Coordinates of C-alpha atoms in Angstrom, one line a residue:
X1 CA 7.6 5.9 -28.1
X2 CA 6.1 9.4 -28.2
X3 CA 7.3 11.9 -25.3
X4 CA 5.2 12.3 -22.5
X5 CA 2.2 14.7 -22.4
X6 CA 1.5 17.0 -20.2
X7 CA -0.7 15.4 -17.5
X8 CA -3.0 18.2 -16.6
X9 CA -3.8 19.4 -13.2
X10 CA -6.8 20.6 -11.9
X11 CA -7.4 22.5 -8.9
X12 CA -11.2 23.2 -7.8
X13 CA -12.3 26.0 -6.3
X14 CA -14.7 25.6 -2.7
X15 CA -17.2 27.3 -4.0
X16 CA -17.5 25.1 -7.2
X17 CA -16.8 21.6 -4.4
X18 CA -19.8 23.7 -2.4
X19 CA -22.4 23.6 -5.6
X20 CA -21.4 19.9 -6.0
X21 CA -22.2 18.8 -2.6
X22 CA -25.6 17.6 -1.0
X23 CA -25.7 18.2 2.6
X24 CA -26.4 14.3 4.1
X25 CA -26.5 13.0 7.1
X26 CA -25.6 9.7 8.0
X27 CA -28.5 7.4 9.0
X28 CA -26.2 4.7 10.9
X29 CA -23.3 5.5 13.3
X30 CA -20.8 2.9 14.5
X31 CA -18.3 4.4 16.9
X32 CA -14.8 2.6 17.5
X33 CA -12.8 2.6 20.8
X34 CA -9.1 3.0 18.9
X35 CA -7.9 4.5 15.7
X36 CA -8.7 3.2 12.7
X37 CA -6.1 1.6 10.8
X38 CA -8.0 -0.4 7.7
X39 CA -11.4 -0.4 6.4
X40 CA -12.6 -2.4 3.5
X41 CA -16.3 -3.0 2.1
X42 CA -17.3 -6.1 0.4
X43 CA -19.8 -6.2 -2.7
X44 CA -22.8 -7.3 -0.6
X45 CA -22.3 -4.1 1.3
X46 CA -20.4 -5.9 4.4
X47 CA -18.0 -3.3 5.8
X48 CA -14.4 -4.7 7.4
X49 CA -12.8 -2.2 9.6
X50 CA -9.4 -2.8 11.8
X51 CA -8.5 -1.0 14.3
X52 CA -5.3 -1.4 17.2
X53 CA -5.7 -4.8 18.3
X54 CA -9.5 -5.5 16.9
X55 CA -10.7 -6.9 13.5
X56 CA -14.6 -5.6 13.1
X57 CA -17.3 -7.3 11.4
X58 CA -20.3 -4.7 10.3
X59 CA -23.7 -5.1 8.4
X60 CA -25.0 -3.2 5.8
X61 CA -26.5 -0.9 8.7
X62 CA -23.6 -0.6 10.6
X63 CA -24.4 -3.0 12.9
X64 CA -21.3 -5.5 14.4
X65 CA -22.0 -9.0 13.4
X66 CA -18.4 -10.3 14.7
X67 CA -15.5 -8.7 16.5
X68 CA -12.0 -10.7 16.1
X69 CA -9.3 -9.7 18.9
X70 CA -5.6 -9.8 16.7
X71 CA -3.5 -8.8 20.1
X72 CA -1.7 -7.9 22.2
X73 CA 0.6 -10.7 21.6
X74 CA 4.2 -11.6 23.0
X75 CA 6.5 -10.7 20.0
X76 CA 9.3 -9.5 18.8
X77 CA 11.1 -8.5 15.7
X78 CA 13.4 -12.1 15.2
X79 CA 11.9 -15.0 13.9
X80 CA 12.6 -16.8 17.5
X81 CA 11.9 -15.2 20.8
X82 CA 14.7 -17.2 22.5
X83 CA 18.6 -15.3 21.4
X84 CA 16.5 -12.3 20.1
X85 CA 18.4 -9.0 20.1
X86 CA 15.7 -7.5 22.1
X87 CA 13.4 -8.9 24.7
X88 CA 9.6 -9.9 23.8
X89 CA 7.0 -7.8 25.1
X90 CA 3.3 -7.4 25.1
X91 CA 3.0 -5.7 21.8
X92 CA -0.1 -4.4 20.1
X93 CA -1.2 -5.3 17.0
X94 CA -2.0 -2.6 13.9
X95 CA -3.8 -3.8 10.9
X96 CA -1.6 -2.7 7.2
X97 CA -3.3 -4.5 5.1
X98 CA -6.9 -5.6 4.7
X99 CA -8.2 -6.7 1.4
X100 CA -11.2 -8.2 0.4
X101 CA -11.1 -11.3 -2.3
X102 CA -14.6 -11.8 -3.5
X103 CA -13.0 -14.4 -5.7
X104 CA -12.2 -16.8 -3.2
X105 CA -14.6 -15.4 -0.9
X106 CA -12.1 -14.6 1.8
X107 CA -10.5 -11.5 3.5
X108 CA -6.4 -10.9 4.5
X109 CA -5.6 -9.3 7.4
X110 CA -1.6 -8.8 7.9
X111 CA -0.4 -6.3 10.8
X112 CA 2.8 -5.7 12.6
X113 CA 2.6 -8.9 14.8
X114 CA 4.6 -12.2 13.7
X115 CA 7.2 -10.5 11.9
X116 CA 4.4 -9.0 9.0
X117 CA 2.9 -12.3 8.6
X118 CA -1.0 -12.6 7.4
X119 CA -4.4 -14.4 8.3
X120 CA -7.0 -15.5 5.9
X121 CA -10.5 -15.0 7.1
X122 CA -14.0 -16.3 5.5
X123 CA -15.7 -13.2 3.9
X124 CA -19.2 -14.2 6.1
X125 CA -17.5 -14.6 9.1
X126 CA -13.6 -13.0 9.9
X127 CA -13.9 -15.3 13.6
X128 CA -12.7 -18.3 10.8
X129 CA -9.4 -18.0 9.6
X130 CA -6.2 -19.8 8.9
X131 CA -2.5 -18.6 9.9
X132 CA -0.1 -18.3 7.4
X133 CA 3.8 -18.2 8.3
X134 CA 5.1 -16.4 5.5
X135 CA 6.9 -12.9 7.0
X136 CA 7.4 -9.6 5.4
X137 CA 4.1 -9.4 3.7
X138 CA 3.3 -6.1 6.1
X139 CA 6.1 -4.0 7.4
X140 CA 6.2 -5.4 11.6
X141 CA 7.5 -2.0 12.5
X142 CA 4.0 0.6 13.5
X143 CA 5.4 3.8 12.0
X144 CA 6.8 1.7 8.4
X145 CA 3.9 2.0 5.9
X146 CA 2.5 -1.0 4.3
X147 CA 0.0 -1.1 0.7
X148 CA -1.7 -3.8 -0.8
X149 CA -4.2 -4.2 -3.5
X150 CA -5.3 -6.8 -5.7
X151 CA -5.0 -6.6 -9.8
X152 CA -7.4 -8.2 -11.7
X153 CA -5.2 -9.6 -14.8
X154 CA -6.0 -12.5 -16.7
X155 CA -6.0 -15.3 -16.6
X156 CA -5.5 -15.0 -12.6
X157 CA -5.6 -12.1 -10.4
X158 CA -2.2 -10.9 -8.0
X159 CA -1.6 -9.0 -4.9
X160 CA 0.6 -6.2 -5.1
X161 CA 2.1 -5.2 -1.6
X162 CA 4.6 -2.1 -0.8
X163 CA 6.0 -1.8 2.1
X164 CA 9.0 0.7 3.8
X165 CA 12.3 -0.6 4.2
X166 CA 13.0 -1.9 7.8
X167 CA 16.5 -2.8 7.2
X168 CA 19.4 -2.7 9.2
X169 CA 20.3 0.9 8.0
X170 CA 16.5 2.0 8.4
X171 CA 15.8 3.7 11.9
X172 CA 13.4 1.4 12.8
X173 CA 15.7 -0.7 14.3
X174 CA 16.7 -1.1 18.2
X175 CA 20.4 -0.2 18.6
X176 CA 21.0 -3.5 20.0
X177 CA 19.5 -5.7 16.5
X178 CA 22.1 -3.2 14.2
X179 CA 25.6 -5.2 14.0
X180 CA 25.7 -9.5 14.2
X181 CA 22.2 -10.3 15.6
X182 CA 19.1 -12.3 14.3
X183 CA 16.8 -9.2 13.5
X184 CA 14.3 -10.1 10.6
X185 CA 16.2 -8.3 7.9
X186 CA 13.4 -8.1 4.5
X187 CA 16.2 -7.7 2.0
X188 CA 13.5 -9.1 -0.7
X189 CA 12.3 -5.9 -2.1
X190 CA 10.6 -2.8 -1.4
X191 CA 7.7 -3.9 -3.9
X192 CA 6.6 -7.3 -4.7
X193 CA 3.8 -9.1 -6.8
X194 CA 2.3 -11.9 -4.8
X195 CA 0.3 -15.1 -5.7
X196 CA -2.8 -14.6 -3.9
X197 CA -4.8 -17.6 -5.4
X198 CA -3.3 -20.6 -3.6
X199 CA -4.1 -22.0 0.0
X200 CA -2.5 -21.3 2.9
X201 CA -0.1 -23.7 3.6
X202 CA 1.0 -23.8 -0.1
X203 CA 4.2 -22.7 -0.5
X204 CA 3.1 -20.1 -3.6
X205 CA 0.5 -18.9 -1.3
X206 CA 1.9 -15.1 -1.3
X207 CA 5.1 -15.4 -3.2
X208 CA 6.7 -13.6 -5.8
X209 CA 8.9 -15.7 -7.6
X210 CA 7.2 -16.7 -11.1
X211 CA 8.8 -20.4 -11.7
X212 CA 11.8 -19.6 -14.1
X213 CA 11.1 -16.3 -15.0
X214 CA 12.6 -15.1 -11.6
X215 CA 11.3 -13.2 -8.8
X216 CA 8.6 -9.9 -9.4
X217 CA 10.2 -7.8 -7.1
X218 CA 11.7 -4.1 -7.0
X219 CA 14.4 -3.2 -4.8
X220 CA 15.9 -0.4 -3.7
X221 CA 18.9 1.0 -5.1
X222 CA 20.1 3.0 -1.8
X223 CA 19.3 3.1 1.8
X224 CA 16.3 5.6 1.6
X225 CA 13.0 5.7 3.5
X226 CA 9.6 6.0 0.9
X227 CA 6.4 5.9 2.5
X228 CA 3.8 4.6 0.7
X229 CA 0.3 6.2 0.6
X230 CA -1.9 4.4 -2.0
X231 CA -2.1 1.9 -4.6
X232 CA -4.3 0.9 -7.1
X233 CA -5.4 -0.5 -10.8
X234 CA -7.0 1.1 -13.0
X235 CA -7.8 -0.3 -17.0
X236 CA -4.6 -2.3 -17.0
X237 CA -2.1 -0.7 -15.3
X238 CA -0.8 -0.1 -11.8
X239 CA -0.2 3.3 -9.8
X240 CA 1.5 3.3 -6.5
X241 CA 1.9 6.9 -4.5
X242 CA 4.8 7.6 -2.7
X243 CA 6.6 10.3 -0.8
X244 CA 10.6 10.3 -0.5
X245 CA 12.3 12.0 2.8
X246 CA 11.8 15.7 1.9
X247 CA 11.6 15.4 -1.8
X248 CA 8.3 16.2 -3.2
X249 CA 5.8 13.0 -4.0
X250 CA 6.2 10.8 -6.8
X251 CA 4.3 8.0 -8.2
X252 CA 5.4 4.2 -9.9
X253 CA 3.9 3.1 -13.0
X254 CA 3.5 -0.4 -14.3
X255 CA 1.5 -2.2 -17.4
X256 CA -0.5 -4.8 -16.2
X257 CA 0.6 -8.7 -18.2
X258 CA -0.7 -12.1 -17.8
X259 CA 2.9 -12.7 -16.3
X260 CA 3.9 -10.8 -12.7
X261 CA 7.4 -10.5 -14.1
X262 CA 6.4 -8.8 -16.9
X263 CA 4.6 -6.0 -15.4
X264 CA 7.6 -5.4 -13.2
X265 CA 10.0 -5.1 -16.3
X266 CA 7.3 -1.8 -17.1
X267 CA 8.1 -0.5 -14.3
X268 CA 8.7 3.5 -14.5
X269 CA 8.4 5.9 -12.2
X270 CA 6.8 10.1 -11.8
X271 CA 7.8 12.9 -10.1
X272 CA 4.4 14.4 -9.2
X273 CA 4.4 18.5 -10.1
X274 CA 2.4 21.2 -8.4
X275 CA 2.1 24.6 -8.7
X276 CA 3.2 26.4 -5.1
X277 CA 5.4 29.2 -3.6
X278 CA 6.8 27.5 -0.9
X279 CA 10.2 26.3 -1.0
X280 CA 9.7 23.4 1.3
X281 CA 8.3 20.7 -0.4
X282 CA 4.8 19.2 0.3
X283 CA 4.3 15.8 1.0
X284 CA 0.8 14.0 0.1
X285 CA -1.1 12.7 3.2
X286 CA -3.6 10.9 0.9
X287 CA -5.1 10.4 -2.5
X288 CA -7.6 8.3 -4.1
X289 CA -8.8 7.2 -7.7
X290 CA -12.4 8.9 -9.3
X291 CA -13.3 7.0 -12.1
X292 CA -15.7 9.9 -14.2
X293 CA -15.6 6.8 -16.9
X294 CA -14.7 3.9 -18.4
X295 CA -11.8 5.9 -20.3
X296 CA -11.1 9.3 -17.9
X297 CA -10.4 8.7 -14.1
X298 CA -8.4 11.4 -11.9
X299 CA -6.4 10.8 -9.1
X300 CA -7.1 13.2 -6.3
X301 CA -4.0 14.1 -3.8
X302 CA -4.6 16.4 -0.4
X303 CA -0.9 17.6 -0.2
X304 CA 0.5 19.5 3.1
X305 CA 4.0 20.8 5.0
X306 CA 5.1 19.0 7.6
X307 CA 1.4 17.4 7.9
X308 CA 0.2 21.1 8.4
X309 CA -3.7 21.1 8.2
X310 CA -3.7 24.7 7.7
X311 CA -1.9 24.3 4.6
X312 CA -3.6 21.5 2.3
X313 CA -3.6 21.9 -1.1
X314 CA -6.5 19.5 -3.3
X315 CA -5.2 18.7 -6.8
X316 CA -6.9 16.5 -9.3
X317 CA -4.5 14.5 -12.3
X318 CA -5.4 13.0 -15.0
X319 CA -4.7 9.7 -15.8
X320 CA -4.9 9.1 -19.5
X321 CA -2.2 10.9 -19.9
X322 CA 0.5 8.7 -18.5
X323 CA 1.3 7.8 -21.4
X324 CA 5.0 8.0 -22.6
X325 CA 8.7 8.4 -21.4
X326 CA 11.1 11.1 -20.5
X327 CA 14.5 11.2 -19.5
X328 CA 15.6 12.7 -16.6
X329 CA 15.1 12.4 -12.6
X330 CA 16.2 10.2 -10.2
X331 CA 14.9 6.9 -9.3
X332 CA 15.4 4.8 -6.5
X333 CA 14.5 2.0 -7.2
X334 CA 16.5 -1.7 -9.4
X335 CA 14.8 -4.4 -11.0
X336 CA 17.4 -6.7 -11.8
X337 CA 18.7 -6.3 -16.1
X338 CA 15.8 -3.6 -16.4
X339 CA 16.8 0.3 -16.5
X340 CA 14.3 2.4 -14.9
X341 CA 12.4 4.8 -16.6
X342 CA 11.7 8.5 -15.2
X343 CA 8.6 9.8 -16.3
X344 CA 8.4 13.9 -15.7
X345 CA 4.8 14.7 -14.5
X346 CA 4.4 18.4 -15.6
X347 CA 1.4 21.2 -15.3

């Protein structure tokens, strides 16, 4: 395989951002009561927004068909309230993942109540849904980041999910859930690729093992806590954005193959390079995919220190040239008889 290109970098200027821009105003306003954790927007133009304890419903103009309470609830971070190492409370529920399945015409909605677990709502109407029992899909912990994003791969589409370790040795743990108690321990893997086609109910609604080929899942290699900041697919392959403690950003890197398995076992992962003076590295807050093409799209990062607003960097990368292999660099992640790759992501 060739070595690895440069992947350029590209920093705009304001003033060239200014002569882009066309001053708009927005003709409809919705205003929320909480944070907002999730939004999503369906094809028709139907916009999905979750925010603490609230699923919303909006029209095309902004205006709120249907409003879906998802807590408080009485929960707790064991599987059974009754011999928990903590005692249930009155917890409030925050939406990590809401994704819109125009293929099956529904919407999932997973948050940090019932141990991660997910609803599946109708896309006209989120008031209908079914409960599904599976745990772990979202990280249950409010602080421990969650992704998820569908890939379109054929002959049937998957759901990728990432999510931060909330482990025994992670610090989102109480004291008293550390040493000999029931705490819901996800020891399946940081990363997994999920079978979203099934029904709920089905027990390969949302799994990850692929019949005999084993499970599509990447672990961690050492206790270490990555927060995840955005996934997505683009042509056929996968990104996922990370940042690592105080190391700077990096980013995964997987083919996408009719076979969930597969794409794990392409797995490789970027250290993500900028050009700065400070010795402290930056960490990204977020990023997202602009597709100029069918064959050029950039991912754009806002990177800061210490979430500093005074000090955000923009930087633009190029993704057509993630295309090779070099040695090097430290991953933290295992996939069972796979060795990682390291790809260097320079200027």
């Amino acid at each position: 395989m060739d070595p690895v290109k440069d992947v350029s970098l590209y920093v705009l200027l304001f003033n060239t951002l200014a002569a882009l821009v066309v001053e708009v105003y927005p003709e409809d306003v919705f205003k929320f009561q909480t944070h907002i954790d999730n939004i999503a927007v369906s094809a028709n133009g139907r916009v999905f927004v979750a925010t603490e304890n609230y699923l919303h419903q909006l029209n095309q103009s902004l205006k709120l068909e249907v409003l879906n309470q998802t807590g408080p609830l009485l929960d707790g971070p064991c599987v059974e309230q009754q011999g928990c190492c903590v005692k249930w409370n009155k917890t409030a529920n925050m939406n990590k993942i809401l994704v819109v399945d125009e293929t099956r015409t529904r919407v999932l909605t997973c948050g940090t109540l019932r141990l991660g677990a997910c609803n599946v709502r109708k896309l006209h109407n989120i008031n209908q849904y079914e409960t599904d029992q599976r745990p772990n899909v979202a990280a249950f912990h409010p602080e421990a980041s969650t992704i998820a994003f569908l890939v379109k791969a054929q002959p049937v589409d998957y759901l990728v999910t990432a999510t931060t370790s909330t482990g025994k040795f992670s610090r989102f743990v109480p004291p008293t859930c550390k040493v000999g108690s029931n705490y819901n321990e996800n020891s399946d893997g940081t990363i997994l690729l999920r079978n979203p086609t099934e029904n709920v109910g089905d027990p390969k609604f949302l799994a990850f093992t692929e019949g005999e080929s084993g499970d599509a899942a990447v672990k961690l290699n050492e206790a270490v806590e990555l927060q995840y900041i955005h996934g997505f697919q683009w042509q056929k392959h996968i990104y996922i954005l990370f940042n690592a403690n105080n190391s700077v950003p990096e980013i995964i890197h997987m083919a996408i193959s009719e076979y969930r398995v597969a794409t794990v076992h392409s797995f490789s992962q970027a250290t993500l390079l900028y050009p700065t003076s400070k010795k402290q590295a930056l960490g990204v807050l977020s990023s997202a995919l602009i597709n100029l093409s069918s064959s050029q799209a950039f991912m754009v990062a806002i990177f800061s220190q210490q979430r500093q607003s005074e000090n955000s960097p923009l930087y633009f990368y190029n993704l057509t040239q993630f295309n090779g292999y070099k040695k090097g660099g430290k991953s933290y992640f295992e996939i069972p008889n796979l060795k990682v790759s390291f790809l260097m992501v320079t200027l």
